[in-house]
PDB file of C-alpha atoms in Angstrom:
ATOM      1  CA  MET A   1      13.598 105.501 188.359  1.00  0.00           C
ATOM      2  CA  SER A   2      10.813 106.372 190.794  1.00  0.00           C
ATOM      3  CA  GLU A   3      11.170 109.000 193.490  1.00  0.00           C
ATOM      4  CA  ARG A   4      11.432 106.511 196.277  1.00  0.00           C
ATOM      5  CA  GLU A   5      14.458 104.969 194.555  1.00  0.00           C
ATOM      6  CA  LEU A   6      16.424 108.229 194.600  1.00  0.00           C
ATOM      7  CA  LEU A   7      19.738 108.090 196.425  1.00  0.00           C
ATOM      8  CA  HIS A   8      19.388 110.334 199.486  1.00  0.00           C
ATOM      9  CA  THR A   9      22.144 112.296 201.113  1.00  0.00           C
ATOM     10  CA  ASP A  10      22.128 115.560 203.067  1.00  0.00           C
ATOM     11  CA  ARG A  11      25.546 116.342 201.532  1.00  0.00           C
ATOM     12  CA  VAL A  12      25.629 118.815 198.649  1.00  0.00           C
ATOM     13  CA  LEU A  13      26.836 117.511 195.320  1.00  0.00           C
ATOM     14  CA  VAL A  14      29.294 119.785 193.507  1.00  0.00           C
ATOM     15  CA  VAL A  15      29.690 119.285 189.720  1.00  0.00           C
ATOM     16  CA  GLU A  16      31.283 121.243 186.957  1.00  0.00           C
ATOM     17  CA  GLY A  17      28.482 121.895 184.588  1.00  0.00           C
ATOM     18  CA  LYS A  18      24.716 121.926 183.952  1.00  0.00           C
ATOM     19  CA  TYR A  19      24.696 118.685 181.991  1.00  0.00           C
ATOM     20  CA  ASP A  20      26.331 116.898 184.924  1.00  0.00           C
ATOM     21  CA  ALA A  21      23.734 118.433 187.260  1.00  0.00           C
ATOM     22  CA  ALA A  22      20.863 117.407 184.930  1.00  0.00           C
ATOM     23  CA  HIS A  23      22.109 113.827 184.876  1.00  0.00           C
ATOM     24  CA  LEU A  24      22.399 113.681 188.657  1.00  0.00           C
ATOM     25  CA  SER A  25      19.054 115.316 189.348  1.00  0.00           C
ATOM     26  CA  HIS A  26      17.028 112.268 188.415  1.00  0.00           C
ATOM     27  CA  LEU A  27      19.274 109.932 190.511  1.00  0.00           C
ATOM     28  CA  THR A  28      19.428 111.733 193.826  1.00  0.00           C
ATOM     29  CA  ASP A  29      17.392 114.188 195.852  1.00  0.00           C
ATOM     30  CA  ALA A  30      20.574 115.942 197.022  1.00  0.00           C
ATOM     31  CA  MET A  31      21.159 119.643 196.440  1.00  0.00           C
ATOM     32  CA  ILE A  32      23.372 120.083 193.386  1.00  0.00           C
ATOM     33  CA  LEU A  33      25.655 123.063 192.854  1.00  0.00           C
ATOM     34  CA  LEU A  34      27.801 123.922 189.833  1.00  0.00           C
ATOM     35  CA  THR A  35      31.352 125.238 189.758  1.00  0.00           C
ATOM     36  CA  ASP A  36      31.002 126.365 186.095  1.00  0.00           C
ATOM     37  CA  GLY A  37      34.490 125.074 185.561  1.00  0.00           C
ATOM     38  CA  PHE A  38      37.127 127.698 186.391  1.00  0.00           C
ATOM     39  CA  GLY A  39      34.351 130.246 187.319  1.00  0.00           C
ATOM     40  CA  ILE A  40      34.608 129.132 190.912  1.00  0.00           C
ATOM     41  CA  TYR A  41      37.997 130.829 191.310  1.00  0.00           C
ATOM     42  CA  LYS A  42      36.550 134.347 190.918  1.00  0.00           C
ATOM     43  CA  ASP A  43      33.053 133.844 192.277  1.00  0.00           C
ATOM     44  CA  LYS A  44      33.244 134.972 195.914  1.00  0.00           C
ATOM     45  CA  LYS A  45      29.522 134.486 196.532  1.00  0.00           C
ATOM     46  CA  ARG A  46      29.628 130.898 195.360  1.00  0.00           C
ATOM     47  CA  GLN A  47      32.726 130.293 197.461  1.00  0.00           C
ATOM     48  CA  GLN A  48      30.921 131.584 200.573  1.00  0.00           C
ATOM     49  CA  LEU A  49      27.926 129.423 199.792  1.00  0.00           C
ATOM     50  CA  LEU A  50      30.155 126.361 199.368  1.00  0.00           C
ATOM     51  CA  LYS A  51      31.863 127.114 202.699  1.00  0.00           C
ATOM     52  CA  ALA A  52      28.540 127.446 204.512  1.00  0.00           C
ATOM     53  CA  LEU A  53      27.004 124.323 202.987  1.00  0.00           C
ATOM     54  CA  ALA A  54      30.190 122.313 203.582  1.00  0.00           C
ATOM     55  CA  LYS A  55      30.194 123.232 207.235  1.00  0.00           C
ATOM     56  CA  LYS A  56      26.461 122.517 207.638  1.00  0.00           C
ATOM     57  CA  ASN A  57      25.942 119.444 205.386  1.00  0.00           C
ATOM     58  CA  GLY A  58      29.315 118.420 203.865  1.00  0.00           C
ATOM     59  CA  LEU A  59      30.084 118.212 200.178  1.00  0.00           C
ATOM     60  CA  ILE A  60      30.484 115.468 197.630  1.00  0.00           C
ATOM     61  CA  LEU A  61      32.826 116.662 194.905  1.00  0.00           C
ATOM     62  CA  PHE A  62      31.851 114.973 191.673  1.00  0.00           C
ATOM     63  CA  THR A  63      34.526 116.853 189.644  1.00  0.00           C
ATOM     64  CA  ASP A  64      38.094 116.096 188.774  1.00  0.00           C
ATOM     65  CA  SER A  65      40.022 115.749 192.005  1.00  0.00           C
ATOM     66  CA  ASP A  66      39.581 119.264 193.237  1.00  0.00           C
ATOM     67  CA  ALA A  67      42.203 120.471 195.681  1.00  0.00           C
ATOM     68  CA  TYR A  68      40.984 124.085 195.375  1.00  0.00           C
ATOM     69  CA  ILE A  69      37.474 123.411 196.763  1.00  0.00           C
ATOM     70  CA  THR A  70      38.813 120.969 199.331  1.00  0.00           C
ATOM     71  CA  GLY A  71      41.276 123.643 200.509  1.00  0.00           C
ATOM     72  CA  LEU A  72      38.524 126.286 200.483  1.00  0.00           C
ATOM     73  CA  VAL A  73      36.064 124.385 202.624  1.00  0.00           C
ATOM     74  CA  GLY A  74      38.296 122.007 204.628  1.00  0.00           C
ATOM     75  CA  ALA A  75      39.075 118.356 203.864  1.00  0.00           C
ATOM     76  CA  GLU A  76      36.982 117.213 206.806  1.00  0.00           C
ATOM     77  CA  ASN A  77      33.849 118.530 205.042  1.00  0.00           C
ATOM     78  CA  VAL A  78      34.501 116.808 201.670  1.00  0.00           C
ATOM     79  CA  VAL A  79      34.161 113.331 200.113  1.00  0.00           C
ATOM     80  CA  GLN A  80      35.245 112.797 196.543  1.00  0.00           C
ATOM     81  CA  ALA A  81      33.215 110.729 194.047  1.00  0.00           C
ATOM     82  CA  TYR A  82      35.151 109.554 191.038  1.00  0.00           C
ATOM     83  CA  VAL A  83      33.842 108.560 187.626  1.00  0.00           C
ATOM     84  CA  PRO A  84      35.838 105.573 186.286  1.00  0.00           C
ATOM     85  CA  ALA A  85      37.939 106.111 183.197  1.00  0.00           C
ATOM     86  CA  ILE A  86      35.616 105.109 180.422  1.00  0.00           C
ATOM     87  CA  HIS A  87      36.573 105.974 176.909  1.00  0.00           C
ATOM     88  CA  GLY A  88      33.906 107.648 174.755  1.00  0.00           C
ATOM     89  CA  LYS A  89      32.130 110.938 174.092  1.00  0.00           C
ATOM     90  CA  GLU A  90      28.974 112.518 175.383  1.00  0.00           C
ATOM     91  CA  LYS A  91      26.014 112.359 173.002  1.00  0.00           C
ATOM     92  CA  ARG A  92      25.664 116.119 172.808  1.00  0.00           C
ATOM     93  CA  LYS A  93      29.284 116.663 171.787  1.00  0.00           C
ATOM     94  CA  PRO A  94      30.551 116.367 168.173  1.00  0.00           C
ATOM     95  CA  GLN A  95      33.835 114.852 169.354  1.00  0.00           C
ATOM     96  CA  PRO A  96      35.347 113.477 172.541  1.00  0.00           C
ATOM     97  CA  GLY A  97      37.109 115.683 175.096  1.00  0.00           C
ATOM     98  CA  LYS A  98      40.841 116.127 175.172  1.00  0.00           C
ATOM     99  CA  GLU A  99      41.394 112.960 177.233  1.00  0.00           C
ATOM    100  CA  GLY A 100      38.759 110.975 175.338  1.00  0.00           C
ATOM    101  CA  LEU A 101      36.964 109.977 178.570  1.00  0.00           C
ATOM    102  CA  LEU A 102      33.353 110.294 179.625  1.00  0.00           C
ATOM    103  CA  GLY A 103      32.401 112.727 182.339  1.00  0.00           C
ATOM    104  CA  VAL A 104      29.484 112.529 184.804  1.00  0.00           C
ATOM    105  CA  GLU A 105      26.938 113.387 182.099  1.00  0.00           C
ATOM    106  CA  GLY A 106      28.011 110.546 179.846  1.00  0.00           C
ATOM    107  CA  VAL A 107      28.236 107.640 182.262  1.00  0.00           C
ATOM    108  CA  ASP A 108      25.393 105.199 182.827  1.00  0.00           C
ATOM    109  CA  ASP A 109      23.065 105.762 185.778  1.00  0.00           C
ATOM    110  CA  ALA A 110      24.056 102.579 187.558  1.00  0.00           C
ATOM    111  CA  ILE A 111      27.743 103.558 187.462  1.00  0.00           C
ATOM    112  CA  VAL A 112      27.044 107.067 188.755  1.00  0.00           C
ATOM    113  CA  LEU A 113      24.949 105.712 191.610  1.00  0.00           C
ATOM    114  CA  GLN A 114      27.698 103.217 192.535  1.00  0.00           C
ATOM    115  CA  CYS A 115      30.231 106.083 192.470  1.00  0.00           C
ATOM    116  CA  LEU A 116      28.067 108.049 194.896  1.00  0.00           C
ATOM    117  CA  ARG A 117      27.481 104.993 197.148  1.00  0.00           C
ATOM    118  CA  ASP A 118      31.265 104.312 197.184  1.00  0.00           C
ATOM    119  CA  ALA A 119      31.993 107.919 198.147  1.00  0.00           C
ATOM    120  CA  LEU A 120      29.344 108.014 200.869  1.00  0.00           C
ATOM    121  CA  GLY A 121      30.133 104.615 202.336  1.00  0.00           C
ATOM    122  CA  ALA A 122      27.847 103.963 205.333  1.00  0.00           C
ATOM    123  CA  GLU A 123      26.116 107.329 204.785  1.00  0.00           C
ATOM    124  CA  ALA A 124      24.539 106.109 201.546  1.00  0.00           C
ATOM    125  CA  GLY A 125      20.735 106.056 201.990  1.00  0.00           C
ATOM    126  CA  ALA A 126      20.998 106.280 205.782  1.00  0.00           C
ATOM    127  CA  ALA A 127      19.009 109.550 205.973  1.00  0.00           C
ATOM    128  CA  PRO A 128      15.261 109.923 205.615  1.00  0.00           C
ATOM    129  CA  ALA A 129      13.811 109.785 202.142  1.00  0.00           C
ATOM    130  CA  ARG A 130      12.912 113.461 202.190  1.00  0.00           C
ATOM    131  CA  PRO A 131      14.835 116.288 203.855  1.00  0.00           C
ATOM    132  CA  GLU A 132      12.823 118.640 205.987  1.00  0.00           C
ATOM    133  CA  GLY A 133      12.353 122.245 205.010  1.00  0.00           C
ATOM    134  CA  ARG A 134      11.668 123.730 201.588  1.00  0.00           C
ATOM    135  CA  GLN A 135      13.514 123.087 198.386  1.00  0.00           C
ATOM    136  CA  ILE A 136      15.815 125.767 196.997  1.00  0.00           C
ATOM    137  CA  THR A 137      14.251 127.414 193.937  1.00  0.00           C
ATOM    138  CA  TYR A 138      15.554 129.285 190.921  1.00  0.00           C
ATOM    139  CA  THR A 139      14.139 132.416 192.555  1.00  0.00           C
ATOM    140  CA  ASP A 140      16.429 131.836 195.522  1.00  0.00           C
ATOM    141  CA  LEU A 141      19.428 131.450 193.203  1.00  0.00           C
ATOM    142  CA  TYR A 142      18.464 134.683 191.436  1.00  0.00           C
ATOM    143  CA  ASN A 143      17.961 136.530 194.733  1.00  0.00           C
ATOM    144  CA  TRP A 144      21.376 135.300 195.916  1.00  0.00           C
ATOM    145  CA  GLY A 145      22.966 136.574 192.670  1.00  0.00           C
ATOM    146  CA  LEU A 146      23.987 133.062 191.534  1.00  0.00           C
ATOM    147  CA  SER A 147      21.777 132.716 188.429  1.00  0.00           C
ATOM    148  CA  GLY A 148      19.973 134.968 185.945  1.00  0.00           C
ATOM    149  CA  THR A 149      22.063 138.041 186.768  1.00  0.00           C
ATOM    150  CA  PRO A 150      24.808 139.627 184.666  1.00  0.00           C
ATOM    151  CA  GLY A 151      27.725 137.257 184.312  1.00  0.00           C
ATOM    152  CA  ARG A 152      25.616 134.229 185.314  1.00  0.00           C
ATOM    153  CA  ARG A 153      23.814 131.582 183.248  1.00  0.00           C
TER     154      ARG A 153
END
């Protein structure tokens, strides 16, 4: 998929893990943040970041239906993208998850893109191909204490 075919949104995608983020990163130019599963409950800095980004840009939750994040940032700032129930296991895993269903990382690109378009509705692709300003770097994440510091990955 070439760069000009990337799905664009100013909303921030929120996913559970790094494999989900890696899959989405070649499908969209959106900012992608991780919850690290249940780690979000104790991570006050990440909660503040989510609140600020939700207010400024809005969020797309590409997680299990997440009432916690929605309650944290306000339902008016959130759209939910849902992966359809597809039985299987991710290639990197030796066995399927507890429910036996694929997550974001294991679903075909076309399905993931359709899920995002469905969640965005009229917003899908309506914005310019490239957001203005600079990209967030790993150095930014380190400086903000979100990555590469004790207790972070």
